[in-house]
Amino acid sequence: MTTEVGSDTDVKKEPEKVPEVQQQTDQPDEPADSAASASADQPQEESQSAEAKSDQEASPSPEPSSPPAAGGQKKEKGISRFLPPWLKRQKSQSQDKPDESSAPPKQESVEVVKEEQEETNQPKEEVDGGGAVTTSTEQTEEVKEVREESRAEELQPEEKEREEEKSIGSADTQPVREEKEDESEMEEKEEEKKEEEKKEEGKKEEEKKEEGKKEEEKKEEGKKEEEKKEGKKEEEQVIQQEASVLSTLKVNKKMKMVVCHVTLLDGSQFSCEVEKRAKGQYLFFQVCDHLNLLEKDYFGLSFKDNAEQRCWLDVTKEIKRQIRNSQWQFVFSVKFYPPDPSQLTEDITRYLLCLQLRQDIASGRLPCSFVTHALLGSYTLQGELGDHDPEEHRLDYISDFQFAPNQTKELEEKVVELHKSHRGMTPAQADAQFLENAKKLSMYGVDLHHAKDSEGVDIMLGVCSNGLLIYKDRLRINRFAWPKILKISYKRSNFYIKIRPGEAEQFESTVGFKLPNHRAAKRVWKVCVEHHTFFRLVSPEQPTKTKFLTLGSKFRYSGRTQAQTRQASSLIDRPAPAFQRTSSKRISRSLDGAPVVNVSDYSQADGAGENSPALELNSDSKSKLRVQGENIYVRHSNLMLEDLDKTQEDVLKHQASISELKRSFMEATPEPRPSQWDKHLTGSPATTLRLQTHGVPQNTPPRPGTDSRDASKSAEVKPEGNEVIEVVEETVVIEEVVKAKPKSSTPEASVPVETEVKEERSLSSDSESEDEAEYHAQPPSTSISTQQIKEEPEEEQEAELSQQAPPSAIESQPSAEAADPGPAAEEEKAAQPHEEERTDKPLLTPDEAPNGHAPQGEAPPSPQTAAADEEEPHIVNGSASRVETEHLPQVICCSEPPVVKTEMVTISDTFAAQKTEISTKEVPIVHTETKTITYEAAQLDGNGDGEPGVLMTAQTITSESLCTTTTTHITKTLKGGQSETRIEKRIVITGDSDIDHDQALAQAIKEAKEQHPDMSVTRVVVHKETELAEDED
Amino acid sequence: MAELMSGFGCFTHAMVRAVPQSLARDALRSGGLEVDLLKVQEEYEEYVSVLKHRLGLEVLELPADEALPDCVFVEDAAVVCGDTALVCRPGAQSRRRETEAVKAALTELGLNIVEMTDESATLEGGDVLFTGREFFVGLSKRTNQRGAEILADTFKDYAVSTVPVQDALHLKSFCSMAGPGLIAIGSSEAAQKALKIMQQMSDHRYDKLTLPDDSAANCIYMNLPSKGDVLLHCTPEEFPESAKVSHTHTHTHTHTHTHTHTH
């Protein structure tokens, strides 16, 4: 515990700088927020439940008004958590440094945005409530007039909150849960204060309960439930903090509790009550807490679907949606086998890995020779029983252990013989020896899937840390290392990998495999994407950002890549936790009463041991539609290579900033996602298309995008209160435009990066459609059309995306053709959604386009000026806005139509690279990498620039992960002798209401920064679509 | 034995088989060249001498069997790794019985004997390349998929990858291990192609020692308790490195690697 405290303090320290100032402001803000929320109780609930919103149907009108604000705040907080320290600082810097050259353009753009936003806002007001709208508008105005001031004041509060959360989160991450309780309580208090102004927890709780009952009679199931909920909330908060996922916070009071049964690695059962709507994360963290496990990223929970197939529980999604009608029975097991277990930080982690491997061996999943069985068995005995005791350890003392699938007397004798030779070895040493030998086994960590090759021959696909292995019977007949794979996709029951052309080859080749069914194909695909994400970028030599970048995407569970996890675990500073090596067998032997029989345990474990990649397949009812859809995961080697090509200086820089990174990791759990984003970002080179795409997004927003700087927008976001309404689908689009100016003396400054993040929530998934559209378009150019994401639950969304894709394709010149096919397929899948989407789409697109363009145009100039300060601030703002919290200082605006709620948040900043010392210090990550995308001659694209420029090259890359689709356009333009490289990234996140947009956005921004440190983020547009979905849940 | 799969382990024994008179007349041959029996015998003598006296190995010399003209190539009769010996089932009908004597000798050494009972399986040791970390099995005229599967079942700790062999009798007709993580490879197209496949199939990285002559790439690497790393290769024509090299005029390897893990 002491260690935990220390860690907390450390974490807090960093954020504190900015926060301190902000905190002062924050307090005032909090009251205001509470006032705005008015209906107090509900807002809290709503905010917490926020996206989850299942039950709130009953009290729609009140909720919308109050909830939005609350939700917004929370979101912001969440965002703040995610926001890298540098973002925060940037804001502060921006304050210090007024706009130089870049500033003017921004302001202009901002104004334009404002107008739009205001217009859009009005509708929202009607829907959400005047208060929120007004606030938003006011904020925007302030921003216009005095950006700096507004930032300082308004932003500060948000930042403070963020920081607070971060600090909390950081604290939580490291420490053990139990000790955390106090902290968690504190946290809760803070939150409550913010929301309700209640200072005392007890009072708060009581009040909440009472109020909740009164107001939410419909929902209310009783004080007990509320209490439970609160308790859950607390727990969830802790979890969230750890995971840095806000979504968890959003818990509906209405939710019912369900008991989950989890089979642990030692065969024992762990039961835990969970809200029906809880995300996998909640349960997973509960289990990890129970196990006292910190290095949890290697593990996962799995369940059996209706087809008795083992599926991984997606931590970021609701449990209920995944397990469908199956029982709430889960198995805790290793998901990612660390290639070098000796690099694990804690013995307890190694012990759990040992337990998993013992299962794998006993079940035959991990084949080994007789000698190996004997040796590993002897280490097991040494670890579980200690030194061999001739008197106590009779012949039958090992009969309870299973060392091999077919255990013979001969084997047992050999095991005993070897056991004797291990005298003096500690349990931890025995485990380490066990792992050192087990890791060399050829099937260690290989996740096998039955398949057929193109000729119908039975083969096995083995997914491992290094890539994809193809087996025929026991023989390895092919191997595709991750670097060799350009794209992973599946369509129906087919699984495809696109192979990078060899030295002598000119063309990429695609290898297809036939899986037993669609689900199996998707499962393999998911496992591949996850493993690639988790392992691919790991480069021991470069612990720095590069890894993150490379890693890429998806990893929903822990979200962390192995590199990240290693970094995080390197920060673990607690005394080695005491744990019982209750090898099930041993217990049974020594303790008659041992609940679980060893043998039985194994069997259970075995089941758990099975690797079932697919997470979501079962859960989505809409999956049917999806089946037709095609998911493609793209890895972009080029960009990744660039990242790798760091100079020594860069490396040094990285190292210097490692400590900070670590802190940030621990603080903000968001890391996992970042990896995803990173991949996406890197993966997709933007092309000329960008302009079009940009324009679309920006304009689209019914709520005009204002500068991210504007706090008002953030406020408006809150109104989105859409949260009140159940959010069915959420889409986050992030577009980055990076402009690199070779000529500029300060390259970094010169290169601006525009990041557009759009979040729209609407009943109709209009925005999504557009996003997808663009998305699709892009895919064609880069790689085969990809469709969306794989989240099954959001099938509808996907469908929408696909539909939308067509339009986007049109907009995007190059990819349009390619895009068409993909969309069509998707359309077929979800016909219904399409209709709705289509109607909405038209409207949205136009709006978005305008907005986006304006900002971009402005952005270009700024980069040249090299006003780094502005950029950072923008980024900060952007992140905040993205958080959706209403507080976000710079969030531009959001307007929500009554029926369809769409929020557009556009943040555009033009800035040069940040040269300020402060910035560098604070933003270690960014500066660390000096890598610049070296596209020659490119000007800012012509979005806003009067100068047309000559388009040199254009690339579009699309990548998909579980729930995210990233499209990157890289455009090189030659303008007036200057070359500009613009990278525009659009990230579409499709997911349940549970998606944490804030985190996603923060991640995206962070990743973008990391990937292209030399470039500046000039625009962030968050487009979120939410359907009032009618979740039957 | 503290560690499993510790690469090659240490070499303690060598198995050879005398040259039968029938070799010159009846042995299977891919080329039409005349076999100089005397020359062969000379080389054999020297080979055994080196193993025995210069390397200090315990050499098990099996008597020649005139009914088995190819019996001098004991490598094809069995694959030994760790404490297990897989008795092969040669693809050439005329060589099937070569395994009998070899099996007996290996049994005598206390190795766990695994026999290939599957009538459809063929495997010759010359197609089996053990790198210390994994196996590569050449699919040739003499070795088929089934044979490779049985080998994989026998040595479960290791990955077993198949490599198509073209334009050569055996996989090891153009390659062999020249040291830990070092593959000696010939320059022929077939050799280079096979190397590429092996590199792609492996999780491990291997250095390569490219030799102008495919046949020169067939050498014997040994880790000897007393002498450390030893490379036994053909005449000193184009062989650079290897600190300790013994020269032997043997283009026919008649031996079986016997690894015993010690540590």
mmCIF file with all atom_site columns, C-alpha atoms in Angstrom, chain A residues 427-545:
data_model
loop_
_atom_site.group_PDB
_atom_site.id
_atom_site.type_symbol
_atom_site.label_atom_id
_atom_site.label_alt_id
_atom_site.label_comp_id
_atom_site.label_asym_id
_atom_site.label_entity_id
_atom_site.label_seq_id
_atom_site.pdbx_PDB_ins_code
_atom_site.Cartn_x
_atom_site.Cartn_y
_atom_site.Cartn_z
_atom_site.occupancy
_atom_site.B_iso_or_equiv
_atom_site.pdbx_formal_charge
_atom_site.auth_seq_id
_atom_site.auth_comp_id
_atom_site.auth_asym_id
_atom_site.auth_atom_id
_atom_site.pdbx_PDB_model_num
ATOM 1   C CA . PRO A 1 427 ? 8.872   -21.660 -5.655  1.00 0.00 ? 427 PRO A CA 1
ATOM 2   C CA . ALA A 1 428 ? 9.559   -18.543 -7.656  1.00 0.00 ? 428 ALA A CA 1
ATOM 3   C CA . GLN A 1 429 ? 12.718  -20.042 -9.046  1.00 0.00 ? 429 GLN A CA 1
ATOM 4   C CA . ALA A 1 430 ? 10.937  -23.220 -9.877  1.00 0.00 ? 430 ALA A CA 1
ATOM 5   C CA . ASP A 1 431 ? 8.293   -21.268 -11.727 1.00 0.00 ? 431 ASP A CA 1
ATOM 6   C CA . ALA A 1 432 ? 10.930  -19.357 -13.586 1.00 0.00 ? 432 ALA A CA 1
ATOM 7   C CA . GLN A 1 433 ? 12.660  -22.553 -14.617 1.00 0.00 ? 433 GLN A CA 1
ATOM 8   C CA . PHE A 1 434 ? 9.370   -24.010 -15.645 1.00 0.00 ? 434 PHE A CA 1
ATOM 9   C CA . LEU A 1 435 ? 8.718   -21.053 -17.884 1.00 0.00 ? 435 LEU A CA 1
ATOM 10  C CA . GLU A 1 436 ? 12.191  -20.952 -19.293 1.00 0.00 ? 436 GLU A CA 1
ATOM 11  C CA . ASN A 1 437 ? 11.686  -24.433 -20.599 1.00 0.00 ? 437 ASN A CA 1
ATOM 12  C CA . ALA A 1 438 ? 8.067   -24.124 -21.546 1.00 0.00 ? 438 ALA A CA 1
ATOM 13  C CA . LYS A 1 439 ? 8.613   -21.018 -23.601 1.00 0.00 ? 439 LYS A CA 1
ATOM 14  C CA . LYS A 1 440 ? 10.905  -22.919 -25.931 1.00 0.00 ? 440 LYS A CA 1
ATOM 15  C CA . LEU A 1 441 ? 8.244   -25.355 -26.894 1.00 0.00 ? 441 LEU A CA 1
ATOM 16  C CA . SER A 1 442 ? 7.270   -24.797 -30.444 1.00 0.00 ? 442 SER A CA 1
ATOM 17  C CA . MET A 1 443 ? 3.592   -24.558 -29.688 1.00 0.00 ? 443 MET A CA 1
ATOM 18  C CA . TYR A 1 444 ? 3.984   -22.210 -26.769 1.00 0.00 ? 444 TYR A CA 1
ATOM 19  C CA . GLY A 1 445 ? 1.483   -19.443 -27.100 1.00 0.00 ? 445 GLY A CA 1
ATOM 20  C CA . VAL A 1 446 ? 0.189   -20.631 -30.425 1.00 0.00 ? 446 VAL A CA 1
ATOM 21  C CA . ASP A 1 447 ? -3.530  -20.252 -30.819 1.00 0.00 ? 447 ASP A CA 1
ATOM 22  C CA . LEU A 1 448 ? -4.722  -22.906 -33.228 1.00 0.00 ? 448 LEU A CA 1
ATOM 23  C CA . HIS A 1 449 ? -7.739  -22.696 -35.458 1.00 0.00 ? 449 HIS A CA 1
ATOM 24  C CA . HIS A 1 450 ? -9.059  -25.288 -37.827 1.00 0.00 ? 450 HIS A CA 1
ATOM 25  C CA . ALA A 1 451 ? -9.249  -24.221 -41.415 1.00 0.00 ? 451 ALA A CA 1
ATOM 26  C CA . LYS A 1 452 ? -8.916  -25.386 -44.949 1.00 0.00 ? 452 LYS A CA 1
ATOM 27  C CA . ASP A 1 453 ? -6.604  -24.082 -47.557 1.00 0.00 ? 453 ASP A CA 1
ATOM 28  C CA . SER A 1 454 ? -7.657  -22.987 -50.981 1.00 0.00 ? 454 SER A CA 1
ATOM 29  C CA . GLU A 1 455 ? -7.657  -26.565 -52.103 1.00 0.00 ? 455 GLU A CA 1
ATOM 30  C CA . GLY A 1 456 ? -9.835  -27.778 -49.318 1.00 0.00 ? 456 GLY A CA 1
ATOM 31  C CA . VAL A 1 457 ? -7.053  -29.429 -47.398 1.00 0.00 ? 457 VAL A CA 1
ATOM 32  C CA . ASP A 1 458 ? -7.396  -29.432 -43.665 1.00 0.00 ? 458 ASP A CA 1
ATOM 33  C CA . ILE A 1 459 ? -4.881  -27.206 -42.020 1.00 0.00 ? 459 ILE A CA 1
ATOM 34  C CA . MET A 1 460 ? -4.447  -25.312 -38.822 1.00 0.00 ? 460 MET A CA 1
ATOM 35  C CA . LEU A 1 461 ? -3.900  -21.623 -38.453 1.00 0.00 ? 461 LEU A CA 1
ATOM 36  C CA . GLY A 1 462 ? -1.692  -20.806 -35.562 1.00 0.00 ? 462 GLY A CA 1
ATOM 37  C CA . VAL A 1 463 ? -1.627  -17.276 -34.271 1.00 0.00 ? 463 VAL A CA 1
ATOM 38  C CA . CYS A 1 464 ? 1.302   -16.391 -32.119 1.00 0.00 ? 464 CYS A CA 1
ATOM 39  C CA . SER A 1 465 ? 3.395   -13.484 -31.080 1.00 0.00 ? 465 SER A CA 1
ATOM 40  C CA . ASN A 1 466 ? 5.500   -13.580 -34.201 1.00 0.00 ? 466 ASN A CA 1
ATOM 41  C CA . GLY A 1 467 ? 2.840   -13.974 -36.766 1.00 0.00 ? 467 GLY A CA 1
ATOM 42  C CA . LEU A 1 468 ? 0.654   -16.527 -38.376 1.00 0.00 ? 468 LEU A CA 1
ATOM 43  C CA . LEU A 1 469 ? 1.701   -20.141 -38.660 1.00 0.00 ? 469 LEU A CA 1
ATOM 44  C CA . ILE A 1 470 ? 0.178   -22.645 -41.005 1.00 0.00 ? 470 ILE A CA 1
ATOM 45  C CA . TYR A 1 471 ? 0.168   -26.250 -39.963 1.00 0.00 ? 471 TYR A CA 1
ATOM 46  C CA . LYS A 1 472 ? -0.801  -29.350 -41.698 1.00 0.00 ? 472 LYS A CA 1
ATOM 47  C CA . ASP A 1 473 ? -1.131  -31.985 -39.140 1.00 0.00 ? 473 ASP A CA 1
ATOM 48  C CA . ARG A 1 474 ? 1.854   -31.467 -36.950 1.00 0.00 ? 474 ARG A CA 1
ATOM 49  C CA . LEU A 1 475 ? 3.985   -29.949 -39.606 1.00 0.00 ? 475 LEU A CA 1
ATOM 50  C CA . ARG A 1 476 ? 4.576   -26.342 -40.174 1.00 0.00 ? 476 ARG A CA 1
ATOM 51  C CA . ILE A 1 477 ? 4.038   -25.739 -43.809 1.00 0.00 ? 477 ILE A CA 1
ATOM 52  C CA . ASN A 1 478 ? 4.150   -22.002 -43.851 1.00 0.00 ? 478 ASN A CA 1
ATOM 53  C CA . ARG A 1 479 ? 4.684   -19.013 -41.721 1.00 0.00 ? 479 ARG A CA 1
ATOM 54  C CA . PHE A 1 480 ? 3.790   -15.399 -42.147 1.00 0.00 ? 480 PHE A CA 1
ATOM 55  C CA . ALA A 1 481 ? 5.586   -13.111 -39.802 1.00 0.00 ? 481 ALA A CA 1
ATOM 56  C CA . TRP A 1 482 ? 3.749   -9.946  -38.916 1.00 0.00 ? 482 TRP A CA 1
ATOM 57  C CA . PRO A 1 483 ? 6.066   -7.767  -40.937 1.00 0.00 ? 483 PRO A CA 1
ATOM 58  C CA . LYS A 1 484 ? 5.213   -9.854  -43.915 1.00 0.00 ? 484 LYS A CA 1
ATOM 59  C CA . ILE A 1 485 ? 1.513   -9.309  -43.592 1.00 0.00 ? 485 ILE A CA 1
ATOM 60  C CA . LEU A 1 486 ? 0.030   -6.229  -45.087 1.00 0.00 ? 486 LEU A CA 1
ATOM 61  C CA . LYS A 1 487 ? -3.550  -6.820  -44.367 1.00 0.00 ? 487 LYS A CA 1
ATOM 62  C CA . ILE A 1 488 ? -5.743  -9.178  -42.507 1.00 0.00 ? 488 ILE A CA 1
ATOM 63  C CA . SER A 1 489 ? -9.330  -9.538  -43.390 1.00 0.00 ? 489 SER A CA 1
ATOM 64  C CA . TYR A 1 490 ? -12.187 -11.877 -43.356 1.00 0.00 ? 490 TYR A CA 1
ATOM 65  C CA . LYS A 1 491 ? -15.287 -12.157 -45.363 1.00 0.00 ? 491 LYS A CA 1
ATOM 66  C CA . ARG A 1 492 ? -17.971 -14.549 -44.501 1.00 0.00 ? 492 ARG A CA 1
ATOM 67  C CA . SER A 1 493 ? -16.212 -17.703 -43.577 1.00 0.00 ? 493 SER A CA 1
ATOM 68  C CA . ASN A 1 494 ? -13.064 -16.802 -45.427 1.00 0.00 ? 494 ASN A CA 1
ATOM 69  C CA . PHE A 1 495 ? -10.003 -15.415 -43.835 1.00 0.00 ? 495 PHE A CA 1
ATOM 70  C CA . TYR A 1 496 ? -7.471  -13.549 -45.915 1.00 0.00 ? 496 TYR A CA 1
ATOM 71  C CA . ILE A 1 497 ? -4.033  -12.247 -45.436 1.00 0.00 ? 497 ILE A CA 1
ATOM 72  C CA . LYS A 1 498 ? -2.337  -9.999  -47.883 1.00 0.00 ? 498 LYS A CA 1
ATOM 73  C CA . ILE A 1 499 ? 1.336   -10.672 -48.131 1.00 0.00 ? 499 ILE A CA 1
ATOM 74  C CA . ARG A 1 500 ? 3.973   -8.142  -48.739 1.00 0.00 ? 500 ARG A CA 1
ATOM 75  C CA . PRO A 1 501 ? 5.760   -8.807  -51.967 1.00 0.00 ? 501 PRO A CA 1
ATOM 76  C CA . GLY A 1 502 ? 9.147   -10.373 -51.609 1.00 0.00 ? 502 GLY A CA 1
ATOM 77  C CA . GLU A 1 503 ? 12.345  -8.982  -52.910 1.00 0.00 ? 503 GLU A CA 1
ATOM 78  C CA . ALA A 1 504 ? 11.909  -10.358 -56.347 1.00 0.00 ? 504 ALA A CA 1
ATOM 79  C CA . GLU A 1 505 ? 8.201   -10.024 -56.430 1.00 0.00 ? 505 GLU A CA 1
ATOM 80  C CA . GLN A 1 506 ? 6.338   -7.075  -57.651 1.00 0.00 ? 506 GLN A CA 1
ATOM 81  C CA . PHE A 1 507 ? 2.869   -7.723  -56.512 1.00 0.00 ? 507 PHE A CA 1
ATOM 82  C CA . GLU A 1 508 ? 1.234   -8.359  -53.263 1.00 0.00 ? 508 GLU A CA 1
ATOM 83  C CA . SER A 1 509 ? -0.396  -11.654 -52.903 1.00 0.00 ? 509 SER A CA 1
ATOM 84  C CA . THR A 1 510 ? -3.395  -12.607 -50.913 1.00 0.00 ? 510 THR A CA 1
ATOM 85  C CA . VAL A 1 511 ? -3.735  -15.925 -49.231 1.00 0.00 ? 511 VAL A CA 1
ATOM 86  C CA . GLY A 1 512 ? -7.152  -17.148 -48.340 1.00 0.00 ? 512 GLY A CA 1
ATOM 87  C CA . PHE A 1 513 ? -8.310  -19.756 -45.890 1.00 0.00 ? 513 PHE A CA 1
ATOM 88  C CA . LYS A 1 514 ? -11.663 -21.276 -45.404 1.00 0.00 ? 514 LYS A CA 1
ATOM 89  C CA . LEU A 1 515 ? -12.928 -21.389 -41.879 1.00 0.00 ? 515 LEU A CA 1
ATOM 90  C CA . PRO A 1 516 ? -15.763 -23.572 -40.695 1.00 0.00 ? 516 PRO A CA 1
ATOM 91  C CA . ASN A 1 517 ? -18.058 -20.608 -40.450 1.00 0.00 ? 517 ASN A CA 1
ATOM 92  C CA . HIS A 1 518 ? -18.231 -16.882 -40.298 1.00 0.00 ? 518 HIS A CA 1
ATOM 93  C CA . ARG A 1 519 ? -17.743 -16.754 -36.613 1.00 0.00 ? 519 ARG A CA 1
ATOM 94  C CA . ALA A 1 520 ? -14.647 -18.805 -36.810 1.00 0.00 ? 520 ALA A CA 1
ATOM 95  C CA . ALA A 1 521 ? -13.295 -16.544 -39.498 1.00 0.00 ? 521 ALA A CA 1
ATOM 96  C CA . LYS A 1 522 ? -13.983 -13.537 -37.427 1.00 0.00 ? 522 LYS A CA 1
ATOM 97  C CA . ARG A 1 523 ? -12.434 -15.160 -34.435 1.00 0.00 ? 523 ARG A CA 1
ATOM 98  C CA . VAL A 1 524 ? -9.219  -15.833 -36.215 1.00 0.00 ? 524 VAL A CA 1
ATOM 99  C CA . TRP A 1 525 ? -9.210  -12.375 -37.608 1.00 0.00 ? 525 TRP A CA 1
ATOM 100 C CA . LYS A 1 526 ? -9.668  -10.883 -34.221 1.00 0.00 ? 526 LYS A CA 1
ATOM 101 C CA . VAL A 1 527 ? -6.995  -12.964 -32.669 1.00 0.00 ? 527 VAL A CA 1
ATOM 102 C CA . CYS A 1 528 ? -4.637  -11.964 -35.417 1.00 0.00 ? 528 CYS A CA 1
ATOM 103 C CA . VAL A 1 529 ? -5.358  -8.321  -35.028 1.00 0.00 ? 529 VAL A CA 1
ATOM 104 C CA . GLU A 1 530 ? -4.976  -8.536  -31.324 1.00 0.00 ? 530 GLU A CA 1
ATOM 105 C CA . HIS A 1 531 ? -1.775  -10.445 -31.409 1.00 0.00 ? 531 HIS A CA 1
ATOM 106 C CA . HIS A 1 532 ? -0.359  -8.202  -34.012 1.00 0.00 ? 532 HIS A CA 1
ATOM 107 C CA . THR A 1 533 ? -1.240  -5.227  -31.973 1.00 0.00 ? 533 THR A CA 1
ATOM 108 C CA . PHE A 1 534 ? 0.049   -6.632  -28.801 1.00 0.00 ? 534 PHE A CA 1
ATOM 109 C CA . PHE A 1 535 ? 3.301   -8.059  -30.006 1.00 0.00 ? 535 PHE A CA 1
ATOM 110 C CA . ARG A 1 536 ? 4.202   -6.594  -33.288 1.00 0.00 ? 536 ARG A CA 1
ATOM 111 C CA . LEU A 1 537 ? 5.508   -3.319  -32.230 1.00 0.00 ? 537 LEU A CA 1
ATOM 112 C CA . VAL A 1 538 ? 7.482   -4.584  -29.397 1.00 0.00 ? 538 VAL A CA 1
ATOM 113 C CA . SER A 1 539 ? 11.056  -3.766  -29.869 1.00 0.00 ? 539 SER A CA 1
ATOM 114 C CA . PRO A 1 540 ? 13.018  -4.323  -26.740 1.00 0.00 ? 540 PRO A CA 1
ATOM 115 C CA . GLU A 1 541 ? 15.634  -1.888  -27.762 1.00 0.00 ? 541 GLU A CA 1
ATOM 116 C CA . GLN A 1 542 ? 13.221  0.920   -28.222 1.00 0.00 ? 542 GLN A CA 1
ATOM 117 C CA . PRO A 1 543 ? 10.881  1.135   -25.364 1.00 0.00 ? 543 PRO A CA 1
ATOM 118 C CA . THR A 1 544 ? 9.807   4.471   -26.601 1.00 0.00 ? 544 THR A CA 1
ATOM 119 C CA . LYS A 1 545 ? 6.834   5.628   -28.438 1.00 0.00 ? 545 LYS A CA 1
#
